[in-house]
Coordinates of C-alpha atoms in Angstrom, one line a residue:
M1 CA 0.0 0.0 0.0
D2 CA 1.4 3.4 -1.0
Q3 CA 1.4 6.3 1.5
N4 CA 1.9 10.1 1.2
V5 CA 3.2 12.1 4.1
D6 CA 5.0 15.4 4.6
V7 CA 8.0 13.9 6.2
L8 CA 9.5 10.4 6.1
I9 CA 11.8 9.4 9.0
V10 CA 14.2 6.5 8.3
G11 CA 15.2 4.8 11.5
G12 CA 13.2 4.5 14.8
G13 CA 15.9 4.6 17.4
Q14 CA 16.4 7.5 19.8
A15 CA 17.0 10.1 17.0
G16 CA 14.0 9.0 14.9
S17 CA 11.8 8.9 18.0
A18 CA 12.8 12.4 19.2
A19 CA 12.2 13.8 15.7
S20 CA 8.9 12.1 15.4
Y21 CA 7.8 13.6 18.8
R22 CA 8.7 17.1 17.7
L23 CA 6.9 16.7 14.3
A24 CA 3.9 15.3 16.1
Q25 CA 3.9 18.3 18.4
A26 CA 3.9 20.6 15.4
G27 CA 1.1 18.6 13.8
V28 CA 3.1 17.5 10.8
P29 CA 1.9 14.3 9.1
H30 CA 4.9 11.9 9.0
L31 CA 5.9 8.2 9.1
V32 CA 8.8 6.5 10.9
V33 CA 10.1 3.4 9.1
D34 CA 12.3 1.1 11.2
A35 CA 13.9 -2.2 10.3
S36 CA 13.7 -3.6 13.8
A37 CA 10.8 -5.9 14.6
Q38 CA 10.1 -3.9 17.8
V39 CA 10.9 -0.4 18.9
G40 CA 14.0 -0.6 21.1
D41 CA 15.4 -3.8 19.5
S42 CA 18.5 -2.0 18.3
W43 CA 19.4 -1.8 22.0
R44 CA 18.1 -5.2 23.0
H45 CA 20.3 -7.0 20.5
R46 CA 23.6 -5.5 21.7
Y47 CA 26.0 -7.1 24.1
H48 CA 24.3 -7.9 27.4
S49 CA 26.5 -5.9 29.8
L50 CA 26.2 -2.7 27.8
T51 CA 25.2 0.5 29.7
L52 CA 24.5 3.9 28.3
F53 CA 27.6 6.1 27.8
T54 CA 25.9 9.1 29.6
P55 CA 24.0 9.2 33.0
R56 CA 20.3 9.2 33.0
R57 CA 20.3 13.0 33.6
L58 CA 21.6 13.4 30.0
S59 CA 19.9 10.3 28.5
S60 CA 16.2 11.2 28.0
L61 CA 14.2 12.3 25.0
P62 CA 12.0 15.4 24.8
G63 CA 8.8 15.1 26.8
A64 CA 9.8 12.1 29.0
P65 CA 12.5 11.9 31.6
L66 CA 14.4 8.6 32.1
D67 CA 13.4 7.5 35.6
G68 CA 16.0 6.3 38.1
D69 CA 19.2 7.7 39.7
P70 CA 20.0 10.8 37.5
E71 CA 23.7 10.2 37.9
G72 CA 23.5 6.5 37.3
Y73 CA 23.8 4.6 34.0
A74 CA 20.8 2.8 32.4
G75 CA 21.3 -0.7 31.0
R76 CA 20.5 -1.6 27.4
L77 CA 17.2 -3.3 28.3
E78 CA 16.1 -0.4 30.5
F79 CA 16.7 2.0 27.7
A80 CA 15.1 -0.3 25.1
D81 CA 11.9 -0.5 27.2
Y82 CA 12.0 3.3 27.7
L83 CA 12.1 3.8 23.9
E84 CA 9.2 1.4 23.4
R85 CA 7.1 3.2 26.1
Y86 CA 8.0 6.6 24.6
C87 CA 6.7 5.8 21.2
A88 CA 3.6 4.1 22.6
T89 CA 2.8 6.9 25.1
H90 CA 3.1 9.6 22.4
R91 CA 1.4 7.5 19.8
L92 CA 4.2 8.0 17.3
P93 CA 3.6 6.6 13.8
V94 CA 6.3 3.9 13.7
M95 CA 6.2 1.2 11.1
S96 CA 8.4 -1.5 12.6
G97 CA 9.9 -4.6 10.8
T98 CA 10.2 -2.8 7.5
R99 CA 13.4 -1.6 5.8
V100 CA 13.8 1.2 3.3
V101 CA 15.6 -0.5 0.5
R102 CA 15.8 2.6 -1.8
L103 CA 15.3 6.3 -1.4
R104 CA 15.2 8.5 -4.5
C105 CA 13.6 11.6 -5.8
D106 CA 11.1 11.6 -8.6
T107 CA 10.9 14.1 -11.5
A108 CA 8.7 16.4 -9.5
G109 CA 11.3 16.6 -6.6
A110 CA 9.3 14.5 -4.2
F111 CA 11.1 11.8 -2.1
V112 CA 10.1 8.2 -3.0
A113 CA 11.0 5.4 -0.5
E114 CA 10.7 1.8 -1.7
L115 CA 10.1 -0.5 1.3
G116 CA 11.1 -4.1 1.8
N117 CA 7.5 -5.1 2.0
G118 CA 6.8 -3.7 -1.5
A119 CA 5.1 -0.6 -0.4
T120 CA 6.1 3.0 -1.4
V121 CA 6.1 6.1 0.6
R122 CA 6.2 9.6 -0.9
S123 CA 7.2 12.6 1.1
Q124 CA 8.1 16.3 0.8
A125 CA 11.1 15.8 3.1
A126 CA 13.2 12.9 4.4
L127 CA 15.1 12.6 7.6
V128 CA 17.8 9.9 7.9
C129 CA 18.1 8.7 11.5
T130 CA 19.9 5.5 11.0
G131 CA 22.6 6.5 13.5
G132 CA 26.4 6.2 13.4
F133 CA 26.7 2.6 14.5
Q134 CA 25.4 0.6 11.6
Q135 CA 28.1 -1.7 10.1
P136 CA 30.9 -3.0 12.3
I137 CA 34.3 -2.6 10.5
V138 CA 36.2 -5.9 10.0
P139 CA 39.7 -5.2 8.8
E140 CA 41.3 -7.2 5.9
V141 CA 43.5 -9.1 8.3
A142 CA 40.5 -11.0 9.5
S143 CA 40.6 -13.1 6.3
R144 CA 44.0 -14.4 7.3
F145 CA 42.8 -16.2 10.4
G146 CA 42.1 -19.9 9.8
P147 CA 38.6 -21.5 9.7
G148 CA 39.1 -22.8 13.3
V149 CA 39.1 -19.3 14.7
A150 CA 35.6 -18.0 15.6
Q151 CA 35.1 -14.4 14.7
L152 CA 32.5 -12.0 16.1
T153 CA 31.9 -8.3 16.0
M154 CA 30.4 -5.8 18.4
S155 CA 27.0 -6.5 16.7
T156 CA 27.2 -10.3 17.0
Y157 CA 28.8 -10.7 20.4
R158 CA 26.3 -11.1 23.2
S159 CA 28.0 -12.5 26.3
P160 CA 30.8 -14.8 27.3
L161 CA 28.4 -17.7 26.6
S162 CA 28.6 -16.8 22.9
V163 CA 32.4 -17.3 22.8
K164 CA 33.9 -20.8 22.6
T165 CA 36.5 -22.1 25.0
G166 CA 40.1 -20.8 24.5
P167 CA 42.0 -17.6 24.4
V168 CA 40.0 -14.6 23.0
L169 CA 41.5 -11.7 21.2
V170 CA 39.6 -8.4 21.3
V171 CA 40.7 -6.0 18.6
G172 CA 40.0 -2.4 19.4
D173 CA 40.4 -0.6 22.8
G174 CA 37.6 1.9 22.6
A175 CA 34.8 1.9 25.2
S176 CA 33.1 -1.2 23.8
G177 CA 36.3 -3.2 23.3
R178 CA 37.3 -2.6 26.9
D179 CA 33.9 -3.5 28.2
I180 CA 33.9 -6.8 26.3
A181 CA 37.5 -7.6 27.4
V182 CA 36.6 -7.1 31.1
E183 CA 33.4 -9.1 30.8
L184 CA 35.3 -12.0 29.1
A185 CA 38.2 -12.0 31.6
A186 CA 36.1 -13.8 34.2
T187 CA 35.7 -16.9 31.9
H188 CA 38.5 -16.7 29.3
A189 CA 42.1 -15.8 28.7
V190 CA 41.7 -12.4 27.1
L191 CA 44.1 -10.4 24.9
L192 CA 43.3 -6.8 24.0
A193 CA 44.9 -5.4 20.8
T194 CA 45.2 -1.6 21.3
G195 CA 45.3 1.2 18.7
K196 CA 45.9 4.9 19.0
P197 CA 46.6 6.3 22.4
R198 CA 43.3 6.8 24.4
R199 CA 42.5 9.5 26.9
L200 CA 40.3 8.5 29.8
Y201 CA 38.8 11.0 32.3
P202 CA 37.3 10.2 35.7
Q203 CA 33.8 8.9 35.8
R204 CA 32.9 11.3 38.5
V205 CA 34.3 14.5 40.1
L206 CA 33.0 15.3 43.6
G207 CA 30.3 12.8 43.1
I208 CA 29.0 14.4 39.9
S209 CA 29.2 12.7 36.5
T210 CA 32.0 14.1 34.4
W211 CA 29.5 14.2 31.5
T212 CA 27.3 16.5 33.5
L213 CA 30.3 18.8 34.3
M214 CA 31.3 18.8 30.6
D215 CA 27.8 19.7 29.6
R216 CA 27.7 22.6 32.2
V217 CA 30.9 24.1 30.8
G218 CA 29.8 23.7 27.2
L219 CA 32.2 21.0 26.0
L220 CA 29.4 18.9 24.7
S221 CA 28.2 21.8 22.5
V222 CA 31.4 22.8 20.8
S223 CA 31.4 22.7 17.0
P224 CA 33.5 20.0 15.3
R225 CA 35.2 22.8 13.4
S226 CA 36.3 24.7 16.5
P227 CA 39.8 24.3 17.9
V228 CA 38.4 22.5 21.0
G229 CA 36.2 20.3 18.9
R230 CA 39.1 19.3 16.7
I231 CA 41.1 18.3 19.8
M232 CA 38.2 16.3 21.2
Q233 CA 37.8 14.4 17.9
A234 CA 41.4 13.6 17.7
T235 CA 41.7 12.3 21.3
D236 CA 38.2 10.8 21.5
P237 CA 38.2 10.7 25.4
F238 CA 35.7 8.6 27.3
P239 CA 35.0 8.0 31.0
D240 CA 37.2 5.6 32.9
R241 CA 34.6 3.5 34.8
G242 CA 37.5 1.1 35.8
R243 CA 38.6 0.7 32.2
S244 CA 42.1 2.1 32.2
L245 CA 44.7 -0.3 30.7
A246 CA 46.2 -0.6 34.2
A247 CA 42.8 -1.7 35.6
L248 CA 42.3 -4.2 32.7
R249 CA 45.7 -5.7 33.5
G250 CA 44.7 -6.0 37.1
Q251 CA 41.7 -8.1 36.0
G252 CA 43.8 -10.4 33.9
V253 CA 43.6 -8.9 30.5
S254 CA 46.8 -9.2 28.5
I255 CA 47.4 -5.8 26.8
R256 CA 49.0 -6.1 23.3
S257 CA 50.0 -3.6 20.7
R258 CA 48.3 -3.1 17.3
L259 CA 47.3 -6.3 15.4
V260 CA 49.2 -6.4 12.1
H261 CA 49.0 -9.9 10.8
A262 CA 47.4 -13.3 11.3
S263 CA 48.0 -16.8 10.1
G264 CA 45.8 -19.8 11.0
G265 CA 45.3 -19.3 14.8
T266 CA 48.3 -17.1 15.4
A267 CA 48.0 -13.3 15.8
T268 CA 51.0 -11.1 15.3
F269 CA 51.3 -7.6 16.8
V270 CA 53.2 -4.5 15.7
D271 CA 55.9 -5.1 18.4
G272 CA 56.7 -8.5 16.9
S273 CA 55.0 -10.6 19.6
H274 CA 52.7 -13.5 18.8
A275 CA 49.7 -15.2 20.4
V276 CA 47.6 -18.3 19.5
V277 CA 43.9 -17.5 19.9
A278 CA 40.6 -19.5 19.5
S279 CA 38.3 -16.5 18.9
V280 CA 38.5 -12.9 17.8
I281 CA 36.1 -10.1 18.5
W282 CA 36.3 -7.1 16.2
A283 CA 35.6 -3.9 18.2
V284 CA 37.4 -1.5 15.8
D285 CA 34.7 0.9 14.7
Y286 CA 31.6 1.3 12.6
R287 CA 30.8 2.6 9.1
N288 CA 27.7 4.1 7.7
D289 CA 25.6 2.0 5.3
D290 CA 24.0 4.4 2.9
S291 CA 23.8 2.1 -0.1
W292 CA 20.0 2.5 -0.1
L293 CA 20.3 6.3 -0.3
E294 CA 20.2 7.5 -3.9
V295 CA 19.6 11.1 -3.1
P296 CA 22.8 13.3 -3.2
A297 CA 23.8 15.0 0.0
G298 CA 22.7 18.7 0.0
T299 CA 19.4 17.9 -1.8
S300 CA 16.8 20.3 -0.5
G301 CA 14.5 18.5 2.0
L302 CA 17.1 15.8 2.9
H303 CA 18.2 16.0 6.5
F304 CA 20.2 13.8 8.9
L305 CA 20.1 13.4 12.7
G306 CA 22.2 11.4 15.1
R307 CA 25.5 11.1 13.3
P308 CA 28.8 11.5 15.2
W309 CA 29.9 15.1 15.4
Q310 CA 27.1 16.2 13.1
R311 CA 26.7 19.4 15.1
N312 CA 28.8 18.7 18.3
R313 CA 30.2 16.0 20.6
A314 CA 26.7 15.1 21.8
S315 CA 25.2 14.6 18.3
A316 CA 25.5 10.8 18.4
L317 CA 24.5 10.6 22.0
I318 CA 20.9 10.4 23.3
L319 CA 21.4 13.9 24.6
G320 CA 22.1 14.9 21.0
A321 CA 19.0 13.3 19.8
D322 CA 17.0 15.5 22.2
R323 CA 18.8 18.8 21.4
D324 CA 19.7 18.3 17.7
S325 CA 16.2 17.2 16.9
K326 CA 14.8 20.6 17.7
V327 CA 17.3 22.3 15.3
V328 CA 16.7 19.7 12.5
V329 CA 12.9 19.7 12.8
D330 CA 12.9 23.6 12.8
N331 CA 14.8 23.3 9.5
L332 CA 12.3 20.8 8.2
L333 CA 9.4 23.1 9.1
Q334 CA 11.1 25.9 7.1
H335 CA 11.4 23.5 4.1
L336 CA 7.8 22.7 4.4
D337 CA 7.0 26.4 4.9
Q338 CA 5.2 25.8 8.2
P339 CA 5.5 27.9 11.4

């Protein structure tokens, strides 16, 4: 069945939900199309020990605070259920279990979305809210491990129960890589292959979350093109939460240098050391999958929300979904020529 709306939102996570709320408040007919079977599934299907990066105080969407200790960190299931309640409470028009397989413009300049169920949606504007964590990057070196080495990514790893017996190599020492390494250290011999130098800052200062303090002094709002923004992007600091390399060593994680080669079950690191592993978990980074998007960037009416450093440090965070959605929706209303 074909539909016509003013705005099509692609992606029903926190960014899509926040934008939908603001469009609904403005009375704009719109539709949210989300590939997940149920609102919140993008969080439910991540590794089990995952908690939000920011405290609850900075992790709610417009119109609905996230209940609980404001300086505490919500788990993945708590936030998934919050998202589901959010959409249900505000009666947001979410079409779940459906993927946009192609988005193009017709000869009249309207956006045309072809859905996986065969339906078509036409709109005057389109808002891409698919987020910045879509496709885990798996480096070419992965192909050099033998068939006996099990390989997982941040998207397919769930818990230590999903990893077979034997030494595990976690490649990538960002926040997720360190979380996974610590979780696995209780049941496996774990090696963590590091990359660029990381800066960690204290989780709390005088009992207050460092994120809250950074927000108060404006660090979460700096432009990516500002001098401070460039420094923050280059260093990519994140809260310690017991995840310094020294703390990981204390929990039994073997810290290694950058992975440069593999052969069979043997991993080789840039310092020349070797290790035999049974499993590898790739926690390097993510890339965007815009293969379905056939509309050139800069096309009038095409907007994005929730991408890393889109406007500032908070853009890919839940806090950014709240704040950036107001700016983006205001721009959408101008495109639609509505107050």
